[in-house]
């Protein structure tokens, strides 16, 4: 029986020192747990929670941590076959294998897949140094160094927003064949701005449990299946994903209900399929119950994101003696823009949604705390505001 081995992946060019292990992972020759460098506490938590150094099934190749909301890491167990299926399906949809630019942390599934897809295509990936954070000014040189007829990268929405403020970065990104955007929902205003700039944006949906993005622009990759269960009258229900890219389960959690049906993963996301296109509404585990009504934060965020000058927004619930929870919003505004008042936000939301969805309080922040590759950390926001 194999033993789960560490795979240290620094967020910079030194990640290429792990090329041999990454190829072994793709070939199914060993089993690895990706670990960040420079964050000893996080690496320790992953090591303990996911049983590094202990036996694992012989067909397991990867245990990759989730960026879930509970704070306790879970590890999705993938075989080499599920990773290769993801790489092959991605190449098919994007127009063929190509070289990739790594611009997101490599120990998360999105960054790891950038490395694996490039190596599977026969190219060493070009790596953006993230040691001091994401700097869009470095994009032109990195993109200029990419080999091959097809060139791709992956970004999270916050990176895309920063890149759009740098004309040279925009010009360089425009030369790519596809820019996968995932890790968090892409606000409509940001998507429109990116398309207007001529960027080849592909919105992706997926998670550690599905070997990364498995639905592109609402359409499942070849071999990926989508079901909606527990549908309401509006067709919205729980999203369930199946197919060759799905993990075999969680590390040392054989009876976890998310993998109760073999070959399928039951997500915490709410969505609907309309004309064979998947539309994600929000997350069931982040819903706010206020006055006996259920509010999905992402729906409210999408509306507030339409307000002039709002760059980012997070909606969450805070304890309320009368309502159980009250809806509040935290917004980040564009530089030099006067933030909207709480009254203006409430009126704007009430005109488009039920008045109970309108935030009772609005806070302005310089930035939103993130977890994983780019998702808003609502627990951190709640702790900050409580």
mmCIF file of C-alpha atoms in Angstrom:
data_model
loop_
_atom_site.group_PDB
_atom_site.id
_atom_site.type_symbol
_atom_site.label_atom_id
_atom_site.label_comp_id
_atom_site.label_asym_id
_atom_site.label_seq_id
_atom_site.Cartn_x
_atom_site.Cartn_y
_atom_site.Cartn_z
ATOM 1 C CA UNK A 1 0.000 0.000 0.000
ATOM 2 C CA UNK A 2 1.201 3.510 -0.823
ATOM 3 C CA UNK A 3 2.047 6.199 1.692
ATOM 4 C CA UNK A 4 0.819 9.770 1.227
ATOM 5 C CA UNK A 5 3.864 11.933 0.506
ATOM 6 C CA UNK A 6 4.343 15.717 0.821
ATOM 7 C CA UNK A 7 4.480 17.869 -2.307
ATOM 8 C CA UNK A 8 5.758 21.324 -1.398
ATOM 9 C CA UNK A 9 4.678 23.886 -3.985
ATOM 10 C CA UNK A 10 6.078 27.411 -3.555
ATOM 11 C CA UNK A 11 4.171 30.293 -5.118
ATOM 12 C CA UNK A 12 6.909 31.239 -7.578
ATOM 13 C CA UNK A 13 9.326 29.872 -10.201
ATOM 14 C CA UNK A 14 10.826 27.439 -7.666
ATOM 15 C CA UNK A 15 7.657 25.376 -8.081
ATOM 16 C CA UNK A 16 9.267 23.929 -11.214
ATOM 17 C CA UNK A 17 11.670 22.070 -8.923
ATOM 18 C CA UNK A 18 8.712 19.748 -8.278
ATOM 19 C CA UNK A 19 8.444 18.791 -11.960
ATOM 20 C CA UNK A 20 9.471 15.169 -11.321
ATOM 21 C CA UNK A 21 6.828 14.681 -8.624
ATOM 22 C CA UNK A 22 4.163 16.360 -10.740
ATOM 23 C CA UNK A 23 4.870 14.001 -13.640
ATOM 24 C CA UNK A 24 4.755 11.065 -11.216
ATOM 25 C CA UNK A 25 1.376 12.323 -10.025
ATOM 26 C CA UNK A 26 0.080 12.481 -13.608
ATOM 27 C CA UNK A 27 1.367 8.971 -14.269
ATOM 28 C CA UNK A 28 -0.136 7.581 -11.059
ATOM 29 C CA UNK A 29 3.270 6.478 -9.746
ATOM 30 C CA UNK A 30 2.834 7.967 -6.250
ATOM 31 C CA UNK A 31 0.351 9.753 -3.995
ATOM 32 C CA UNK A 32 0.955 13.362 -2.936
ATOM 33 C CA UNK A 33 -0.506 16.001 -0.626
ATOM 34 C CA UNK A 34 0.214 19.534 -1.976
ATOM 35 C CA UNK A 35 1.493 21.862 0.739
ATOM 36 C CA UNK A 36 2.096 25.619 0.647
ATOM 37 C CA UNK A 37 5.499 27.013 1.521
ATOM 38 C CA UNK A 38 5.814 30.071 3.709
ATOM 39 C CA UNK A 39 2.757 29.189 5.814
ATOM 40 C CA UNK A 40 3.946 26.662 8.371
ATOM 41 C CA UNK A 41 0.720 26.713 10.380
ATOM 42 C CA UNK A 42 -1.467 25.976 7.374
ATOM 43 C CA UNK A 43 0.888 23.211 6.257
ATOM 44 C CA UNK A 44 0.769 21.722 9.765
ATOM 45 C CA UNK A 45 -3.020 21.699 9.789
ATOM 46 C CA UNK A 46 -3.132 19.949 6.411
ATOM 47 C CA UNK A 47 -0.490 17.448 7.503
ATOM 48 C CA UNK A 48 -2.431 16.477 10.612
ATOM 49 C CA UNK A 49 -5.947 16.571 9.179
ATOM 50 C CA UNK A 50 -5.124 14.637 6.002
ATOM 51 C CA UNK A 51 -2.818 12.020 7.513
ATOM 52 C CA UNK A 52 0.419 12.792 5.693
ATOM 53 C CA UNK A 53 2.853 9.883 5.857
ATOM 54 C CA UNK A 54 0.131 7.316 6.453
ATOM 55 C CA UNK A 55 -1.032 4.560 4.058
ATOM 56 C CA UNK A 56 -3.377 5.291 1.159
ATOM 57 C CA UNK A 57 -4.920 3.129 -1.579
ATOM 58 C CA UNK A 58 -2.570 2.131 -4.377
ATOM 59 C CA UNK A 59 -4.610 3.856 -7.091
ATOM 60 C CA UNK A 60 -4.698 7.207 -5.258
ATOM 61 C CA UNK A 61 -2.471 9.886 -6.769
ATOM 62 C CA UNK A 62 -3.548 13.128 -5.086
ATOM 63 C CA UNK A 63 -5.148 14.340 -1.879
ATOM 64 C CA UNK A 64 -5.997 17.999 -2.366
ATOM 65 C CA UNK A 65 -7.466 20.122 0.383
ATOM 66 C CA UNK A 66 -10.799 21.838 0.019
ATOM 67 C CA UNK A 67 -11.373 25.506 0.802
ATOM 68 C CA UNK A 68 -14.675 24.824 2.522
ATOM 69 C CA UNK A 69 -16.515 26.984 5.018
ATOM 70 C CA UNK A 70 -16.140 24.809 8.139
ATOM 71 C CA UNK A 71 -12.503 25.617 8.869
ATOM 72 C CA UNK A 72 -11.627 21.914 9.072
ATOM 73 C CA UNK A 73 -9.674 20.787 5.999
ATOM 74 C CA UNK A 74 -11.050 17.879 3.993
ATOM 75 C CA UNK A 75 -8.992 16.164 1.341
ATOM 76 C CA UNK A 76 -10.459 15.089 -2.001
ATOM 77 C CA UNK A 77 -8.787 11.881 -3.181
ATOM 78 C CA UNK A 78 -8.085 11.752 -6.923
ATOM 79 C CA UNK A 79 -6.603 9.090 -9.136
ATOM 80 C CA UNK A 80 -4.305 9.847 -12.039
ATOM 81 C CA UNK A 81 -7.241 8.957 -14.289
ATOM 82 C CA UNK A 82 -9.476 11.726 -12.915
ATOM 83 C CA UNK A 83 -6.687 14.287 -13.280
ATOM 84 C CA UNK A 84 -5.915 13.229 -16.839
ATOM 85 C CA UNK A 85 -9.622 13.269 -17.699
ATOM 86 C CA UNK A 86 -9.803 16.877 -16.538
ATOM 87 C CA UNK A 87 -6.721 17.904 -18.528
ATOM 88 C CA UNK A 88 -7.922 16.173 -21.682
ATOM 89 C CA UNK A 89 -11.450 17.577 -21.489
ATOM 90 C CA UNK A 90 -10.105 21.085 -20.883
ATOM 91 C CA UNK A 91 -7.803 20.870 -23.898
ATOM 92 C CA UNK A 92 -10.665 19.595 -26.068
ATOM 93 C CA UNK A 93 -12.966 22.465 -25.158
ATOM 94 C CA UNK A 94 -10.321 25.194 -25.398
ATOM 95 C CA UNK A 95 -9.119 24.168 -28.844
ATOM 96 C CA UNK A 96 -6.193 21.886 -28.111
ATOM 97 C CA UNK A 97 -3.320 21.317 -25.657
ATOM 98 C CA UNK A 98 -1.132 24.313 -24.933
ATOM 99 C CA UNK A 99 1.246 25.978 -22.533
ATOM 100 C CA UNK A 100 -0.013 27.551 -19.350
ATOM 101 C CA UNK A 101 0.912 30.535 -17.193
ATOM 102 C CA UNK A 102 0.641 29.840 -13.460
ATOM 103 C CA UNK A 103 -0.630 32.999 -11.772
ATOM 104 C CA UNK A 104 -2.537 31.528 -8.795
ATOM 105 C CA UNK A 105 -1.303 29.564 -5.749
ATOM 106 C CA UNK A 106 -0.195 26.080 -6.876
ATOM 107 C CA UNK A 107 -1.235 24.101 -3.785
ATOM 108 C CA UNK A 108 -4.943 24.729 -4.502
ATOM 109 C CA UNK A 109 -6.627 22.637 -7.182
ATOM 110 C CA UNK A 110 -6.871 25.487 -9.712
ATOM 111 C CA UNK A 111 -3.160 26.267 -9.604
ATOM 112 C CA UNK A 112 -2.168 22.627 -9.479
ATOM 113 C CA UNK A 113 -4.232 21.920 -12.572
ATOM 114 C CA UNK A 114 -2.445 24.721 -14.439
ATOM 115 C CA UNK A 115 0.820 22.894 -13.745
ATOM 116 C CA UNK A 116 -0.553 19.477 -14.679
ATOM 117 C CA UNK A 117 -2.285 20.638 -17.868
ATOM 118 C CA UNK A 118 0.866 22.303 -19.130
ATOM 119 C CA UNK A 119 3.052 19.294 -18.327
ATOM 120 C CA UNK A 120 0.500 16.935 -19.888
ATOM 121 C CA UNK A 121 0.738 19.011 -23.072
ATOM 122 C CA UNK A 122 4.530 18.738 -23.066
ATOM 123 C CA UNK A 123 5.325 22.259 -21.836
ATOM 124 C CA UNK A 124 6.950 23.468 -18.663
ATOM 125 C CA UNK A 125 4.565 26.122 -17.328
ATOM 126 C CA UNK A 126 5.650 29.746 -17.104
ATOM 127 C CA UNK A 127 5.329 30.887 -13.507
ATOM 128 C CA UNK A 128 4.394 34.313 -12.162
ATOM 129 C CA UNK A 129 6.116 35.038 -8.856
ATOM 130 C CA UNK A 130 3.425 35.543 -6.207
ATOM 131 C CA UNK A 131 5.786 35.903 -3.241
ATOM 132 C CA UNK A 132 4.882 39.563 -2.872
ATOM 133 C CA UNK A 133 1.343 39.175 -4.176
ATOM 134 C CA UNK A 134 -0.162 39.419 -7.642
ATOM 135 C CA UNK A 135 1.451 42.156 -9.748
ATOM 136 C CA UNK A 136 -0.227 42.630 -13.138
ATOM 137 C CA UNK A 137 2.843 44.556 -14.355
ATOM 138 C CA UNK A 138 4.664 41.203 -14.509
ATOM 139 C CA UNK A 139 2.137 39.686 -16.926
ATOM 140 C CA UNK A 140 3.561 40.996 -20.254
ATOM 141 C CA UNK A 141 7.008 39.439 -19.718
ATOM 142 C CA UNK A 142 5.553 36.144 -18.506
ATOM 143 C CA UNK A 143 3.083 35.867 -21.365
ATOM 144 C CA UNK A 144 5.813 36.789 -23.823
ATOM 145 C CA UNK A 145 7.865 33.842 -22.549
ATOM 146 C CA UNK A 146 5.113 31.273 -23.113
ATOM 147 C CA UNK A 147 5.839 28.705 -25.847
ATOM 148 C CA UNK A 148 3.446 26.856 -28.161
ATOM 149 C CA UNK A 149 0.627 27.613 -30.570
ATOM 150 C CA UNK A 150 -1.997 27.690 -27.820
ATOM 151 C CA UNK A 151 -1.507 29.666 -24.593
ATOM 152 C CA UNK A 152 -3.733 29.752 -21.526
ATOM 153 C CA UNK A 153 -3.903 30.985 -17.949
ATOM 154 C CA UNK A 154 -6.230 30.948 -14.933
ATOM 155 C CA UNK A 155 -7.099 33.942 -12.766
ATOM 156 C CA UNK A 156 -9.448 34.658 -9.892
ATOM 157 C CA UNK A 157 -11.808 37.661 -10.164
ATOM 158 C CA UNK A 158 -9.749 39.889 -7.853
ATOM 159 C CA UNK A 159 -6.687 39.367 -10.072
ATOM 160 C CA UNK A 160 -8.696 40.062 -13.203
ATOM 161 C CA UNK A 161 -9.934 43.327 -11.723
ATOM 162 C CA UNK A 162 -6.365 44.440 -10.943
ATOM 163 C CA UNK A 163 -5.150 43.442 -14.403
ATOM 164 C CA UNK A 164 -7.841 45.512 -16.091
ATOM 165 C CA UNK A 165 -6.371 48.632 -14.465
ATOM 166 C CA UNK A 166 -3.015 48.055 -16.210
ATOM 167 C CA UNK A 167 -3.147 48.734 -19.985
ATOM 168 C CA UNK A 168 0.025 46.728 -20.692
ATOM 169 C CA UNK A 169 -1.351 43.746 -18.766
ATOM 170 C CA UNK A 170 -4.612 43.965 -20.718
ATOM 171 C CA UNK A 171 -2.716 44.025 -24.025
ATOM 172 C CA UNK A 172 -0.733 40.941 -23.011
ATOM 173 C CA UNK A 173 -3.770 39.014 -21.750
ATOM 174 C CA UNK A 174 -5.555 39.795 -25.008
ATOM 175 C CA UNK A 175 -2.944 37.663 -26.813
ATOM 176 C CA UNK A 176 -3.891 34.495 -24.926
ATOM 177 C CA UNK A 177 -6.255 31.891 -26.350
ATOM 178 C CA UNK A 178 -8.260 31.593 -23.125
ATOM 179 C CA UNK A 179 -8.303 33.068 -19.632
ATOM 180 C CA UNK A 180 -10.094 30.777 -17.213
ATOM 181 C CA UNK A 181 -11.728 32.744 -14.403
ATOM 182 C CA UNK A 182 -12.859 30.824 -11.350
ATOM 183 C CA UNK A 183 -12.328 30.286 -7.643
ATOM 184 C CA UNK A 184 -15.285 32.597 -6.991
ATOM 185 C CA UNK A 185 -18.228 33.999 -8.911
ATOM 186 C CA UNK A 186 -17.336 36.617 -11.516
ATOM 187 C CA UNK A 187 -19.473 39.745 -11.013
ATOM 188 C CA UNK A 188 -21.466 40.713 -14.097
ATOM 189 C CA UNK A 189 -19.885 44.173 -14.274
ATOM 190 C CA UNK A 190 -16.391 42.690 -14.175
ATOM 191 C CA UNK A 191 -17.262 40.164 -16.868
ATOM 192 C CA UNK A 192 -18.703 42.888 -19.109
ATOM 193 C CA UNK A 193 -15.656 45.073 -18.600
ATOM 194 C CA UNK A 194 -13.332 42.167 -19.461
ATOM 195 C CA UNK A 195 -15.223 41.300 -22.639
ATOM 196 C CA UNK A 196 -15.263 44.946 -23.686
ATOM 197 C CA UNK A 197 -11.470 44.931 -23.276
ATOM 198 C CA UNK A 198 -11.225 42.030 -25.726
ATOM 199 C CA UNK A 199 -10.114 39.422 -23.204
ATOM 200 C CA UNK A 200 -10.881 35.752 -24.049
ATOM 201 C CA UNK A 201 -12.691 35.030 -20.781
ATOM 202 C CA UNK A 202 -13.998 31.566 -19.914
ATOM 203 C CA UNK A 203 -15.974 31.376 -16.674
ATOM 204 C CA UNK A 204 -15.344 28.130 -14.840
ATOM 205 C CA UNK A 205 -17.215 26.292 -12.123
ATOM 206 C CA UNK A 206 -15.783 23.428 -10.132
ATOM 207 C CA UNK A 207 -13.959 22.551 -6.953
ATOM 208 C CA UNK A 208 -11.321 20.298 -5.425
ATOM 209 C CA UNK A 209 -13.769 17.406 -5.535
ATOM 210 C CA UNK A 210 -14.136 17.683 -9.338
ATOM 211 C CA UNK A 211 -10.434 18.174 -10.171
ATOM 212 C CA UNK A 212 -11.041 21.884 -10.598
ATOM 213 C CA UNK A 213 -13.274 23.539 -13.156
ATOM 214 C CA UNK A 214 -15.594 21.043 -14.806
ATOM 215 C CA UNK A 215 -18.256 23.400 -16.210
ATOM 216 C CA UNK A 216 -17.153 26.163 -18.603
ATOM 217 C CA UNK A 217 -19.502 29.065 -19.304
ATOM 218 C CA UNK A 218 -22.308 26.955 -17.881
ATOM 219 C CA UNK A 219 -21.641 23.947 -20.134
ATOM 220 C CA UNK A 220 -20.211 20.721 -18.634
ATOM 221 C CA UNK A 221 -16.884 19.524 -19.991
ATOM 222 C CA UNK A 222 -16.962 16.322 -22.075
ATOM 223 C CA UNK A 223 -17.615 13.407 -19.729
ATOM 224 C CA UNK A 224 -19.032 15.622 -16.958
ATOM 225 C CA UNK A 225 -22.657 15.246 -15.891
ATOM 226 C CA UNK A 226 -24.869 17.693 -13.985
ATOM 227 C CA UNK A 227 -28.063 17.053 -12.034
ATOM 228 C CA UNK A 228 -30.267 19.341 -9.973
ATOM 229 C CA UNK A 229 -31.954 17.688 -7.003
ATOM 230 C CA UNK A 230 -34.557 18.929 -4.511
ATOM 231 C CA UNK A 231 -35.781 21.515 -6.997
ATOM 232 C CA UNK A 232 -38.135 24.271 -5.975
ATOM 233 C CA UNK A 233 -40.862 25.764 -8.128
ATOM 234 C CA UNK A 234 -38.293 27.995 -9.840
ATOM 235 C CA UNK A 235 -36.160 25.010 -10.834
ATOM 236 C CA UNK A 236 -33.418 25.890 -8.365
ATOM 237 C CA UNK A 237 -32.020 23.044 -6.312
ATOM 238 C CA UNK A 238 -28.848 21.345 -5.128
ATOM 239 C CA UNK A 239 -26.155 20.892 -7.792
ATOM 240 C CA UNK A 240 -24.824 17.341 -8.127
ATOM 241 C CA UNK A 241 -21.837 16.621 -10.378
ATOM 242 C CA UNK A 242 -20.745 13.321 -11.895
ATOM 243 C CA UNK A 243 -18.299 11.915 -14.407
ATOM 244 C CA UNK A 244 -14.663 11.044 -14.901
ATOM 245 C CA UNK A 245 -13.240 14.086 -13.091
ATOM 246 C CA UNK A 246 -15.005 13.423 -9.772
ATOM 247 C CA UNK A 247 -12.853 12.392 -6.806
ATOM 248 C CA UNK A 248 -13.348 8.976 -5.271
ATOM 249 C CA UNK A 249 -14.167 10.519 -1.879
ATOM 250 C CA UNK A 250 -12.612 12.319 1.086
ATOM 251 C CA UNK A 251 -9.458 11.160 2.803
ATOM 252 C CA UNK A 252 -10.381 8.950 5.795
ATOM 253 C CA UNK A 253 -14.082 9.913 5.580
ATOM 254 C CA UNK A 254 -15.531 6.870 3.785
ATOM 255 C CA UNK A 255 -19.153 7.553 4.716
ATOM 256 C CA UNK A 256 -19.311 11.243 3.888
ATOM 257 C CA UNK A 257 -22.787 12.005 2.447
ATOM 258 C CA UNK A 258 -21.400 14.176 -0.351
ATOM 259 C CA UNK A 259 -20.064 11.002 -2.015
ATOM 260 C CA UNK A 260 -22.914 8.687 -1.012
ATOM 261 C CA UNK A 261 -23.747 7.936 -4.656
ATOM 262 C CA UNK A 262 -20.779 6.333 -6.457
ATOM 263 C CA UNK A 263 -19.431 8.500 -9.257
ATOM 264 C CA UNK A 264 -21.290 11.603 -8.085
ATOM 265 C CA UNK A 265 -20.496 14.545 -5.796
ATOM 266 C CA UNK A 266 -23.300 16.422 -4.045
ATOM 267 C CA UNK A 267 -22.206 20.053 -3.767
ATOM 268 C CA UNK A 268 -23.378 22.749 -1.368
ATOM 269 C CA UNK A 269 -24.265 24.946 -4.323
ATOM 270 C CA UNK A 270 -27.730 25.951 -5.471
ATOM 271 C CA UNK A 271 -28.372 26.217 -9.184
ATOM 272 C CA UNK A 272 -30.624 25.528 -12.121
ATOM 273 C CA UNK A 273 -30.179 24.158 -15.639
ATOM 274 C CA UNK A 274 -31.812 26.278 -18.315
ATOM 275 C CA UNK A 275 -31.457 25.343 -22.011
ATOM 276 C CA UNK A 276 -28.699 22.874 -21.010
ATOM 277 C CA UNK A 277 -26.697 25.656 -19.332
ATOM 278 C CA UNK A 278 -25.959 25.536 -15.605
ATOM 279 C CA UNK A 279 -26.641 28.710 -13.647
ATOM 280 C CA UNK A 280 -25.269 28.899 -10.109
ATOM 281 C CA UNK A 281 -27.449 30.884 -7.712
ATOM 282 C CA UNK A 282 -25.461 30.601 -4.473
ATOM 283 C CA UNK A 283 -24.545 28.268 -1.641
ATOM 284 C CA UNK A 284 -27.028 26.484 0.578
ATOM 285 C CA UNK A 285 -24.669 26.610 3.564
ATOM 286 C CA UNK A 286 -24.308 30.408 3.345
ATOM 287 C CA UNK A 287 -28.005 31.287 3.201
ATOM 288 C CA UNK A 288 -29.281 33.883 5.677
ATOM 289 C CA UNK A 289 -32.532 33.248 7.562
ATOM 290 C CA UNK A 290 -34.165 36.543 8.452
ATOM 291 C CA UNK A 291 -37.670 36.901 9.808
ATOM 292 C CA UNK A 292 -38.465 33.355 8.702
ATOM 293 C CA UNK A 293 -37.344 33.996 5.107
ATOM 294 C CA UNK A 294 -34.264 32.556 3.404
ATOM 295 C CA UNK A 295 -31.960 34.944 1.562
ATOM 296 C CA UNK A 296 -29.170 33.679 -0.701
ATOM 297 C CA UNK A 297 -26.256 36.131 -0.287
ATOM 298 C CA UNK A 298 -24.920 35.728 -3.823
ATOM 299 C CA UNK A 299 -28.225 36.909 -5.295
ATOM 300 C CA UNK A 300 -28.073 40.115 -3.272
ATOM 301 C CA UNK A 301 -24.380 40.561 -4.057
ATOM 302 C CA UNK A 302 -25.093 40.394 -7.777
ATOM 303 C CA UNK A 303 -27.607 43.223 -7.450
ATOM 304 C CA UNK A 304 -25.373 45.446 -5.310
ATOM 305 C CA UNK A 305 -22.542 44.793 -7.762
ATOM 306 C CA UNK A 306 -24.582 46.642 -10.390
ATOM 307 C CA UNK A 307 -24.337 49.886 -8.415
ATOM 308 C CA UNK A 308 -21.955 52.456 -9.841
ATOM 309 C CA UNK A 309 -18.536 52.366 -8.208
ATOM 310 C CA UNK A 310 -19.017 49.092 -6.300
ATOM 311 C CA UNK A 311 -15.957 46.942 -7.041
ATOM 312 C CA UNK A 312 -16.624 44.076 -4.634
ATOM 313 C CA UNK A 313 -19.407 43.073 -2.290
ATOM 314 C CA UNK A 314 -20.112 40.437 0.343
ATOM 315 C CA UNK A 315 -23.474 39.808 1.973
ATOM 316 C CA UNK A 316 -23.874 37.829 5.191
ATOM 317 C CA UNK A 317 -26.075 37.443 8.222
ATOM 318 C CA UNK A 318 -25.409 38.825 11.701
ATOM 319 C CA UNK A 319 -27.351 37.789 14.829
ATOM 320 C CA UNK A 320 -30.521 39.754 15.467
ATOM 321 C CA UNK A 321 -32.810 39.281 18.495
ATOM 322 C CA UNK A 322 -35.995 39.974 16.546
ATOM 323 C CA UNK A 323 -35.235 38.533 13.102
ATOM 324 C CA UNK A 324 -32.855 35.740 14.012
ATOM 325 C CA UNK A 325 -30.371 37.161 11.514
ATOM 326 C CA UNK A 326 -30.165 40.520 9.809
ATOM 327 C CA UNK A 327 -28.801 40.927 6.295
ATOM 328 C CA UNK A 328 -25.699 43.118 6.120
ATOM 329 C CA UNK A 329 -23.393 44.040 3.242
ATOM 330 C CA UNK A 330 -19.701 44.844 3.085
ATOM 331 C CA UNK A 331 -18.630 46.732 -0.016
ATOM 332 C CA UNK A 332 -15.366 47.801 -1.612
ATOM 333 C CA UNK A 333 -15.613 50.802 -3.931
ATOM 334 C CA UNK A 334 -13.440 51.851 -6.838
ATOM 335 C CA UNK A 335 -10.663 54.338 -6.079
ATOM 336 C CA UNK A 336 -11.892 57.913 -5.880
ATOM 337 C CA UNK A 337 -15.557 56.925 -5.753
ATOM 338 C CA UNK A 338 -17.872 58.032 -2.960
ATOM 339 C CA UNK A 339 -19.439 54.894 -1.472
ATOM 340 C CA UNK A 340 -23.226 54.599 -1.584
ATOM 341 C CA UNK A 341 -25.084 55.124 1.655
ATOM 342 C CA UNK A 342 -26.946 52.357 3.435
ATOM 343 C CA UNK A 343 -30.235 53.967 2.380
ATOM 344 C CA UNK A 344 -29.156 54.013 -1.268
ATOM 345 C CA UNK A 345 -28.132 50.343 -1.131
ATOM 346 C CA UNK A 346 -31.406 49.320 0.535
ATOM 347 C CA UNK A 347 -33.486 51.213 -2.029
ATOM 348 C CA UNK A 348 -31.493 49.765 -4.916
ATOM 349 C CA UNK A 349 -31.890 46.186 -3.658
ATOM 350 C CA UNK A 350 -35.548 46.601 -2.674
ATOM 351 C CA UNK A 351 -36.402 47.810 -6.184
ATOM 352 C CA UNK A 352 -35.029 44.571 -7.676
ATOM 353 C CA UNK A 353 -35.573 41.946 -4.974
ATOM 354 C CA UNK A 354 -37.841 41.400 -2.010
ATOM 355 C CA UNK A 355 -37.413 44.170 0.556
ATOM 356 C CA UNK A 356 -36.413 41.549 3.146
ATOM 357 C CA UNK A 357 -33.270 40.914 1.073
ATOM 358 C CA UNK A 358 -32.140 44.523 1.428
ATOM 359 C CA UNK A 359 -29.208 44.948 3.855
ATOM 360 C CA UNK A 360 -30.051 46.606 7.137
ATOM 361 C CA UNK A 361 -26.439 47.712 7.555
ATOM 362 C CA UNK A 362 -23.765 48.524 4.966
ATOM 363 C CA UNK A 363 -20.075 48.597 5.813
ATOM 364 C CA UNK A 364 -17.286 49.936 3.607
ATOM 365 C CA UNK A 365 -13.922 48.141 3.562
ATOM 366 C CA UNK A 366 -10.641 48.521 1.710
ATOM 367 C CA UNK A 367 -10.714 44.817 0.775
ATOM 368 C CA UNK A 368 -12.547 41.580 1.540
ATOM 369 C CA UNK A 369 -10.854 38.692 3.356
ATOM 370 C CA UNK A 370 -10.411 35.650 1.155
ATOM 371 C CA UNK A 371 -10.087 31.915 1.702
ATOM 372 C CA UNK A 372 -8.736 29.383 -0.723
ATOM 373 C CA UNK A 373 -7.887 30.725 -4.161
ATOM 374 C CA UNK A 374 -10.320 33.639 -4.182
ATOM 375 C CA UNK A 375 -13.562 33.043 -2.283
ATOM 376 C CA UNK A 376 -14.821 35.580 0.234
ATOM 377 C CA UNK A 377 -14.209 34.437 3.814
ATOM 378 C CA UNK A 378 -17.599 35.161 5.364
ATOM 379 C CA UNK A 379 -16.590 33.682 8.711
ATOM 380 C CA UNK A 380 -13.737 36.172 8.952
ATOM 381 C CA UNK A 381 -16.091 38.999 8.004
ATOM 382 C CA UNK A 382 -18.640 37.867 10.577
ATOM 383 C CA UNK A 383 -15.958 37.749 13.294
ATOM 384 C CA UNK A 384 -14.791 41.219 12.270
ATOM 385 C CA UNK A 385 -18.296 42.704 12.442
ATOM 386 C CA UNK A 386 -19.640 40.877 15.517
#
